[in-house]
CSV table of C-alpha atoms in Angstrom, one decimal:
chain,number,residue,atom,x,y,z
A,18,MET,CA,83.7,-69.3,-26.0
A,19,LEU,CA,84.0,-73.0,-25.8
A,20,ASP,CA,81.5,-75.0,-27.7
A,21,SER,CA,80.0,-78.3,-26.4
A,22,MET,CA,81.7,-78.4,-23.0
A,23,LEU,CA,78.8,-80.4,-21.7
A,24,VAL,CA,76.3,-82.6,-23.6
A,25,ASP,CA,73.2,-84.1,-21.9
A,26,GLU,CA,71.2,-86.4,-24.1
A,27,VAL,CA,67.8,-87.7,-23.0
A,28,ASP,CA,67.0,-91.2,-24.1
A,29,ALA,CA,63.5,-92.5,-24.9
A,30,VAL,CA,62.7,-93.6,-21.3
A,31,GLU,CA,63.8,-90.3,-19.8
A,32,GLU,CA,62.0,-88.4,-22.4
A,33,LEU,CA,58.8,-90.2,-21.8
A,34,GLU,CA,59.1,-89.6,-18.0
A,35,GLU,CA,59.8,-85.9,-18.6
A,36,ALA,CA,56.8,-85.7,-21.0
A,37,VAL,CA,54.5,-87.2,-18.4
A,38,ARG,CA,55.8,-84.9,-15.7
A,39,ALA,CA,55.5,-81.9,-18.0
A,40,GLY,CA,51.9,-82.7,-18.8
A,41,SER,CA,52.3,-84.2,-22.2
A,42,TRP,CA,50.1,-87.2,-21.4
A,43,ARG,CA,49.8,-88.7,-24.9
A,44,ASP,CA,50.9,-92.3,-25.2
A,45,ALA,CA,54.5,-93.4,-25.5
A,46,GLY,CA,54.5,-93.4,-29.3
A,47,SER,CA,54.2,-89.6,-29.4
A,48,VAL,CA,57.6,-89.1,-27.6
A,49,ARG,CA,59.5,-92.4,-27.8
A,50,GLY,CA,62.6,-92.0,-29.9
A,51,ALA,CA,62.5,-88.2,-29.8
A,52,THR,CA,66.0,-87.3,-28.6
A,53,ARG,CA,66.8,-83.8,-27.4
A,54,ARG,CA,70.2,-82.5,-26.8
A,55,LEU,CA,71.2,-79.8,-24.3
A,56,VAL,CA,74.7,-78.3,-24.8
A,57,HIS,CA,76.3,-76.0,-22.2
A,58,ARG,CA,78.6,-73.5,-23.9
A,59,ALA,CA,81.0,-72.9,-21.0
A,60,ARG,CA,82.6,-69.5,-20.5
A,61,THR,CA,85.9,-70.9,-19.2
A,62,TRP,CA,88.1,-74.0,-19.2
A,63,GLU,CA,87.9,-74.0,-15.4
A,64,PRO,CA,85.6,-76.7,-13.9
A,65,TRP,CA,82.3,-75.3,-12.8
A,66,SER,CA,81.8,-74.9,-9.0
A,67,PRO,CA,78.8,-73.4,-7.3
A,68,ALA,CA,80.8,-72.4,-4.1
A,69,GLY,CA,81.2,-68.7,-4.0
A,70,ARG,CA,80.5,-68.3,-7.7
A,71,LEU,CA,77.3,-66.3,-7.7
A,72,ASP,CA,77.0,-62.7,-6.3
A,73,GLU,CA,74.3,-60.2,-7.1
A,74,GLY,CA,75.6,-57.9,-9.8
A,75,THR,CA,78.4,-60.2,-11.0
A,76,GLU,CA,78.6,-61.3,-14.6
A,77,THR,CA,77.3,-64.8,-14.3
A,78,GLU,CA,75.4,-65.4,-17.6
A,79,GLU,CA,75.7,-68.9,-19.1
A,80,GLU,CA,74.7,-70.1,-22.5
A,81,PHE,CA,73.0,-73.3,-23.5
A,82,VAL,CA,71.8,-74.8,-26.8
A,83,LEU,CA,68.8,-77.1,-26.8
A,84,THR,CA,67.9,-79.0,-30.0
A,85,GLY,CA,65.0,-81.3,-30.8
A,86,GLU,CA,62.5,-82.1,-33.6
A,87,LEU,CA,59.0,-80.7,-33.1
A,88,PRO,CA,56.2,-83.4,-33.3
A,89,VAL,CA,54.1,-83.4,-36.4
A,90,VAL,CA,51.2,-84.2,-34.0
A,91,PRO,CA,51.4,-81.9,-31.0
A,92,PRO,CA,51.3,-83.8,-27.6
A,93,LEU,CA,47.9,-82.5,-26.7
A,94,LEU,CA,46.2,-83.8,-29.8
A,95,GLY,CA,44.9,-87.1,-31.0
A,96,ASP,CA,45.2,-87.9,-34.7
A,97,GLY,CA,46.1,-84.8,-36.6
A,98,HIS,CA,47.3,-81.3,-36.7
A,99,GLY,CA,44.9,-79.3,-38.9
A,100,SER,CA,47.3,-76.3,-39.2
A,101,ARG,CA,49.9,-75.4,-41.8
A,102,PHE,CA,52.3,-74.4,-39.0
A,103,HIS,CA,54.3,-75.7,-36.1
A,104,ASP,CA,53.0,-74.5,-32.8
A,105,LEU,CA,54.8,-71.7,-31.1
A,106,GLN,CA,54.0,-73.1,-27.7
A,107,ALA,CA,56.4,-76.0,-28.5
A,108,ALA,CA,59.3,-73.6,-28.1
A,109,ALA,CA,58.0,-72.5,-24.7
A,110,GLU,CA,57.5,-76.1,-23.6
A,111,MET,CA,61.1,-77.0,-24.6
A,112,VAL,CA,62.5,-74.2,-22.4
A,113,ARG,CA,60.2,-75.0,-19.5
A,114,GLU,CA,61.2,-78.7,-19.5
A,115,VAL,CA,64.9,-77.9,-19.0
A,116,SER,CA,64.6,-74.9,-16.7
A,117,GLU,CA,64.8,-76.8,-13.4
A,118,PHE,CA,67.6,-79.0,-14.7
A,119,ILE,CA,69.7,-76.0,-15.7
A,120,GLY,CA,69.0,-74.3,-12.3
A,121,GLN,CA,70.0,-77.4,-10.3
A,122,THR,CA,73.0,-78.5,-12.3
A,123,HIS,CA,74.5,-75.1,-13.3
A,124,PHE,CA,73.3,-72.6,-10.7
A,125,ALA,CA,73.2,-74.7,-7.5
A,126,VAL,CA,69.5,-74.4,-7.1
A,127,PRO,CA,68.4,-77.0,-4.5
A,128,ALA,CA,66.5,-79.9,-6.0
A,129,GLU,CA,63.6,-79.5,-3.5
A,130,ARG,CA,62.8,-76.0,-4.9
A,131,THR,CA,60.0,-75.8,-7.5
A,132,GLY,CA,60.5,-73.8,-10.7
A,133,ILE,CA,57.6,-71.8,-11.8
A,134,PHE,CA,57.4,-69.8,-15.0
A,135,TYR,CA,55.7,-66.5,-14.4
A,136,ARG,CA,56.5,-64.7,-17.7
A,137,TYR,CA,57.0,-65.8,-21.3
A,138,ALA,CA,57.2,-64.0,-24.6
A,139,ILE,CA,58.0,-65.1,-28.2
A,140,GLU,CA,58.3,-63.3,-31.5
A,141,THR,CA,58.6,-65.1,-34.8
A,142,GLY,CA,59.8,-62.3,-37.0
A,143,ASP,CA,58.6,-64.2,-40.1
A,144,ILE,CA,56.1,-67.0,-39.8
A,145,ALA,CA,57.3,-68.6,-43.0
A,146,SER,CA,60.0,-70.5,-41.1
A,147,TRP,CA,57.2,-72.2,-39.0
A,148,ARG,CA,55.3,-73.7,-41.9
A,149,LEU,CA,55.0,-77.5,-41.8
A,150,GLY,CA,56.7,-79.4,-44.6
A,151,ARG,CA,59.6,-77.0,-45.1
A,152,GLY,CA,61.9,-79.4,-43.3
A,153,PRO,CA,61.9,-81.9,-40.5
A,154,GLY,CA,61.0,-79.2,-38.0
A,155,ARG,CA,64.2,-79.3,-36.0
A,156,LEU,CA,64.1,-76.5,-33.5
A,157,THR,CA,67.4,-75.1,-32.1
A,158,THR,CA,67.0,-72.8,-29.0
A,159,THR,CA,70.1,-70.9,-28.0
A,160,MET,CA,69.5,-69.7,-24.4
A,161,ALA,CA,71.4,-67.0,-22.5
A,162,VAL,CA,70.6,-67.7,-18.8
A,163,ARG,CA,71.2,-65.1,-16.1
A,164,PRO,CA,70.5,-65.7,-12.4
A,165,GLY,CA,68.7,-63.2,-10.3
A,166,LYS,CA,67.8,-62.6,-6.6
A,167,VAL,CA,71.0,-64.3,-5.5
A,168,ILE,CA,71.2,-65.1,-1.8
A,169,ASP,CA,74.2,-67.0,-0.4
A,170,SER,CA,75.3,-67.8,-3.9
A,171,VAL,CA,72.0,-69.4,-4.8
A,172,PRO,CA,69.6,-67.7,-7.3
A,173,ARG,CA,65.9,-67.4,-6.5
A,174,ALA,CA,65.2,-66.8,-10.2
A,175,LEU,CA,66.5,-67.3,-13.7
A,176,ASP,CA,66.0,-65.1,-16.8
A,177,PHE,CA,66.2,-66.7,-20.2
A,178,ARG,CA,66.9,-64.8,-23.5
A,179,THR,CA,66.6,-67.2,-26.4
A,180,ALA,CA,67.3,-67.2,-30.2
A,181,LEU,CA,65.3,-69.7,-32.2
A,182,GLU,CA,66.3,-71.5,-35.4
A,183,MET,CA,64.1,-73.9,-37.4
A,184,ASP,CA,66.1,-76.3,-39.6
A,185,GLY,CA,69.0,-73.9,-39.4
A,186,VAL,CA,67.0,-70.8,-40.3
A,187,ALA,CA,66.5,-68.0,-37.8
A,188,CYS,CA,62.8,-68.0,-36.8
A,189,GLY,CA,62.4,-65.8,-33.8
A,190,THR,CA,63.4,-64.8,-30.3
A,191,ALA,CA,61.9,-65.4,-26.9
A,192,THR,CA,62.3,-64.4,-23.2
A,193,ALA,CA,61.2,-66.3,-20.1
A,194,SER,CA,61.5,-65.8,-16.3
A,195,VAL,CA,61.3,-68.6,-13.8
A,196,VAL,CA,61.3,-68.4,-10.0
A,197,PHE,CA,62.4,-71.2,-7.7
A,198,LEU,CA,60.3,-71.5,-4.5
A,199,PRO,CA,61.4,-73.5,-1.4
A,200,PRO,CA,58.8,-76.1,-0.3
A,201,VAL,CA,57.2,-74.0,2.4
A,202,ALA,CA,57.0,-70.9,0.2
A,203,HIS,CA,55.6,-73.0,-2.6
A,204,ARG,CA,52.9,-74.5,-0.4
A,205,ILE,CA,51.9,-71.0,0.8
A,206,GLN,CA,51.9,-69.6,-2.7
A,207,ARG,CA,49.8,-72.6,-3.9
A,208,ALA,CA,47.3,-72.2,-1.1
A,209,GLN,CA,47.0,-68.4,-1.7
A,210,SER,CA,46.5,-68.8,-5.5
A,211,ARG,CA,43.8,-71.5,-5.1
A,212,PRO,CA,40.4,-69.9,-5.6
A,213,VAL,CA,37.5,-70.3,-3.3
A,214,ILE,CA,35.4,-73.2,-4.6
A,215,PRO,CA,31.9,-71.8,-5.4
A,216,GLY,CA,28.7,-73.5,-4.4
A,217,PRO,CA,26.9,-76.1,-6.5
A,218,ARG,CA,26.5,-75.0,-10.1
A,219,ARG,CA,23.1,-74.6,-11.6
A,220,PRO,CA,21.8,-77.7,-13.5
A,221,GLY,CA,23.1,-77.7,-17.0
A,222,ALA,CA,25.9,-75.2,-16.3
A,223,ALA,CA,29.1,-76.0,-18.1
A,224,GLY,CA,31.9,-77.1,-15.7
A,225,ALA,CA,35.6,-77.8,-16.1
A,226,GLY,CA,34.9,-80.6,-18.6
A,227,GLY,CA,31.3,-79.6,-19.5
A,228,ALA,CA,30.1,-79.5,-23.1
A,229,GLY,CA,28.2,-76.5,-24.4
A,230,ALA,CA,27.9,-75.1,-27.9
A,231,ALA,CA,30.6,-76.9,-30.0
A,232,ILE,CA,33.3,-75.1,-32.0
A,233,ARG,CA,34.3,-76.6,-35.3
A,234,PRO,CA,37.9,-77.9,-35.4
A,235,ALA,CA,38.6,-75.9,-38.5
A,236,GLU,CA,37.9,-72.6,-36.7
A,237,VAL,CA,40.9,-73.3,-34.4
A,238,ALA,CA,43.1,-75.0,-37.0
A,239,ARG,CA,42.7,-78.5,-35.7
A,240,ALA,CA,41.7,-81.7,-37.4
A,241,HIS,CA,39.3,-83.4,-35.1
A,242,PRO,CA,36.6,-82.4,-32.5
A,243,GLY,CA,38.4,-84.1,-29.7
A,244,ASP,CA,41.4,-81.7,-30.3
A,245,VAL,CA,39.3,-78.6,-29.5
A,246,LEU,CA,39.8,-77.3,-26.0
A,247,ILE,CA,37.3,-74.5,-26.1
A,248,HIS,CA,33.5,-74.4,-26.4
A,249,SER,CA,30.4,-72.3,-25.7
A,250,PRO,CA,31.6,-69.1,-27.4
A,251,SER,CA,29.8,-65.8,-26.8
A,252,GLU,CA,28.7,-63.9,-29.8
A,253,ALA,CA,31.6,-61.8,-31.2
A,254,LYS,CA,30.6,-58.2,-30.7
A,255,HIS,CA,32.9,-55.2,-31.2
A,256,GLY,CA,35.9,-57.6,-31.3
A,257,ARG,CA,35.0,-59.2,-28.0
A,258,LEU,CA,34.5,-62.9,-27.5
A,259,SER,CA,34.7,-65.4,-24.6
A,260,VAL,CA,34.8,-69.2,-24.5
A,261,SER,CA,34.6,-71.9,-21.9
A,262,VAL,CA,37.7,-74.2,-21.6
A,263,SER,CA,37.5,-78.0,-21.4
A,264,VAL,CA,40.2,-79.7,-19.3
A,265,HIS,CA,39.2,-83.3,-18.6
A,266,GLY,CA,38.6,-84.1,-22.2
A,267,HIS,CA,42.3,-83.7,-22.8
A,268,ALA,CA,43.7,-85.4,-19.6
A,269,PRO,CA,42.5,-88.8,-18.5
A,270,VAL,CA,41.6,-88.8,-14.8
A,271,HIS,CA,43.3,-91.2,-12.4
A,272,ALA,CA,41.3,-92.9,-9.6
A,273,GLY,CA,42.5,-90.3,-7.2
A,274,GLY,CA,40.8,-87.6,-9.1
A,275,SER,CA,43.9,-85.9,-10.6
A,276,PRO,CA,44.2,-85.8,-14.4
A,277,ALA,CA,47.0,-88.0,-15.7
A,278,GLY,CA,50.2,-86.1,-16.5
A,279,TYR,CA,49.4,-83.3,-14.1
A,280,PRO,CA,51.9,-82.4,-11.4
A,281,GLY,CA,51.3,-83.9,-8.0
A,282,ASN,CA,49.5,-80.8,-6.8
A,283,GLY,CA,47.0,-81.2,-9.6
A,284,HIS,CA,47.1,-77.9,-11.5
A,285,VAL,CA,46.4,-77.5,-15.2
A,286,PRO,CA,49.8,-77.6,-17.1
A,287,ALA,CA,51.1,-74.5,-18.9
A,288,LEU,CA,50.9,-76.3,-22.2
A,289,VAL,CA,47.1,-76.7,-21.9
A,290,GLN,CA,46.8,-73.0,-21.1
A,291,LEU,CA,49.0,-71.9,-24.0
A,292,GLU,CA,47.0,-74.1,-26.4
A,293,THR,CA,43.9,-72.5,-25.0
A,294,LEU,CA,45.3,-69.1,-25.9
A,295,ARG,CA,46.2,-70.2,-29.4
A,296,GLN,CA,42.8,-71.6,-30.1
A,297,THR,CA,40.9,-68.6,-28.6
A,298,SER,CA,43.1,-66.2,-30.6
A,299,LEU,CA,42.4,-67.9,-33.9
A,300,LEU,CA,38.7,-68.1,-33.2
A,301,THR,CA,38.5,-64.4,-32.3
A,302,ALA,CA,40.6,-63.2,-35.3
A,303,GLY,CA,38.4,-65.4,-37.5
A,304,ARG,CA,35.0,-64.4,-36.2
A,305,ALA,CA,35.7,-60.7,-35.5
A,306,CYS,CA,38.1,-59.8,-38.3
A,307,GLY,CA,37.6,-62.5,-41.0
A,308,LEU,CA,41.1,-64.1,-40.9
A,309,ALA,CA,41.1,-67.7,-42.3
A,310,PRO,CA,42.0,-70.0,-39.3
A,311,SER,CA,43.6,-72.7,-41.5
A,312,ARG,CA,45.9,-70.1,-42.9
A,313,SER,CA,46.6,-68.4,-39.6
A,314,THR,CA,49.0,-68.8,-36.7
A,315,LEU,CA,50.4,-66.9,-33.8
A,316,GLY,CA,53.2,-64.5,-34.9
A,317,SER,CA,53.9,-63.4,-31.3
A,318,LEU,CA,52.7,-64.2,-27.8
A,319,ARG,CA,53.4,-62.5,-24.4
A,320,VAL,CA,52.1,-64.2,-21.3
A,321,ASN,CA,52.0,-63.2,-17.6
A,322,PHE,CA,51.0,-66.1,-15.3
A,323,ARG,CA,49.1,-64.9,-12.3
A,324,GLY,CA,48.4,-68.2,-10.5
A,325,TYR,CA,47.5,-71.8,-10.9
A,326,ALA,CA,44.5,-73.1,-12.8
A,327,GLU,CA,42.6,-75.8,-11.0
A,328,PRO,CA,41.5,-78.8,-13.1
A,329,HIS,CA,38.1,-79.3,-11.4
A,330,LEU,CA,36.9,-75.7,-11.7
A,331,ALA,CA,35.4,-74.0,-14.7
A,332,LEU,CA,37.7,-72.0,-16.9
A,333,ARG,CA,36.8,-69.2,-19.2
A,334,CYS,CA,39.0,-67.3,-21.7
A,335,ALA,CA,38.0,-63.8,-22.7
A,336,ALA,CA,39.5,-62.2,-25.8
A,337,VAL,CA,39.5,-58.7,-27.3
A,338,ALA,CA,40.6,-58.2,-30.9
A,339,GLY,CA,42.5,-55.0,-31.8
A,340,LEU,CA,42.6,-53.1,-35.1
A,341,PRO,CA,43.7,-55.3,-38.0
A,342,GLY,CA,46.9,-54.4,-39.8
A,343,ARG,CA,49.7,-56.0,-41.9
A,344,ASP,CA,53.1,-57.3,-41.0
A,345,GLY,CA,56.4,-56.5,-42.8
A,346,GLN,CA,55.5,-58.9,-45.6
A,347,GLY,CA,52.0,-57.5,-46.2
A,348,ARG,CA,50.2,-60.4,-44.4
A,349,ARG,CA,47.1,-59.5,-42.5
A,350,GLN,CA,47.5,-59.6,-38.7
A,351,VAL,CA,45.3,-58.9,-35.7
A,352,PRO,CA,46.4,-58.3,-32.1
A,353,VAL,CA,44.3,-60.1,-29.5
A,354,ALA,CA,44.3,-59.5,-25.7
A,355,LEU,CA,43.4,-62.5,-23.6
A,356,THR,CA,42.5,-63.3,-20.0
A,357,LEU,CA,42.1,-66.8,-18.6
A,358,THR,CA,39.8,-66.6,-15.5
A,359,GLN,CA,38.6,-69.1,-12.9
A,360,ALA,CA,36.3,-68.5,-10.0
A,361,GLY,CA,36.5,-64.7,-10.5
A,362,ARG,CA,40.3,-64.4,-10.6
A,363,ALA,CA,42.8,-64.1,-13.4
A,364,VAL,CA,44.9,-67.1,-14.0
A,365,LEU,CA,46.9,-65.4,-16.7
A,366,GLU,CA,46.9,-62.4,-19.0
A,367,ALA,CA,48.3,-62.4,-22.5
A,368,VAL,CA,48.6,-60.5,-25.8
A,369,ALA,CA,48.9,-62.5,-29.0
A,370,THR,CA,49.2,-61.5,-32.7
A,371,VAL,CA,47.4,-63.7,-35.2
A,372,VAL,CA,48.9,-63.6,-38.7
A,373,GLU,CA,47.2,-64.9,-41.9
A,374,ASP,CA,49.6,-66.5,-44.4
A,375,PHE,CA,48.5,-67.2,-48.0
């Protein structure tokens, strides 16, 4: 296999534009100067040509390597981290950011089609590699990308199988699936997934950006109250807990009403949803099973996205903790099943494993 047949470097301006489009709406200082490198490991010396290349059932897998340093301060947060670990969702976001580019430049997906992640899973293997301070936090993601649902040599979907390395040390594996929708199909899917807007809420009811009972930042391994996305928790009974999710507190709203950094159609970015899952998982494992949030992180996460989350409707995340156990290194861990709901319908369903590391 040839190494480094194609190298695409993203400079500071392009990285900033991509971060805004991806929903990372922090100021330029959080992304400026952060260069990521995408390498295509071509399978042949022959120039790539989309014409007649793809047929259903044909061996068409391509390999890419994406490298970049993880931010010490995650893009959703303000002034601090509060955790001893890098965030797993950073790996998901790196793959999501390049998925459309790979589809368009290497698999002949038309530029007008919208790429939508509908499934993602990650396993760390050993969370020790994800600790902050062990190195600069340079994440290398090796991606085997296979097209699916090929029609007229154009795939309607891509499947990613990835191997992860942190500072040169193997630190996990992940899989992802993305579907590419033509404009008409995307509009129909968007309309069908949009929930019916309920009538006026009762006075005092918490809305999309409402404030109920506060959750201490330390309970979700964050440093400042402004970095907490969830609030108004129910009492943890029999391992069950639910919380409301704040949106507007973490996305400035433009005059047109759409939060800054959100896509043009105004849905809540996947990065916000994944951070919601992380915070709810740590809160549930802490309150229901006694795991120390500051010493805990996600050891695994599997997510099935069911539809879009609307930024102006109330969101709620329900969690159910399973039986506590221990990982291969003897660390305490708790499985947590999660459902993010809005207006009576599921936005996503997920299963996470919270691991406590002393």
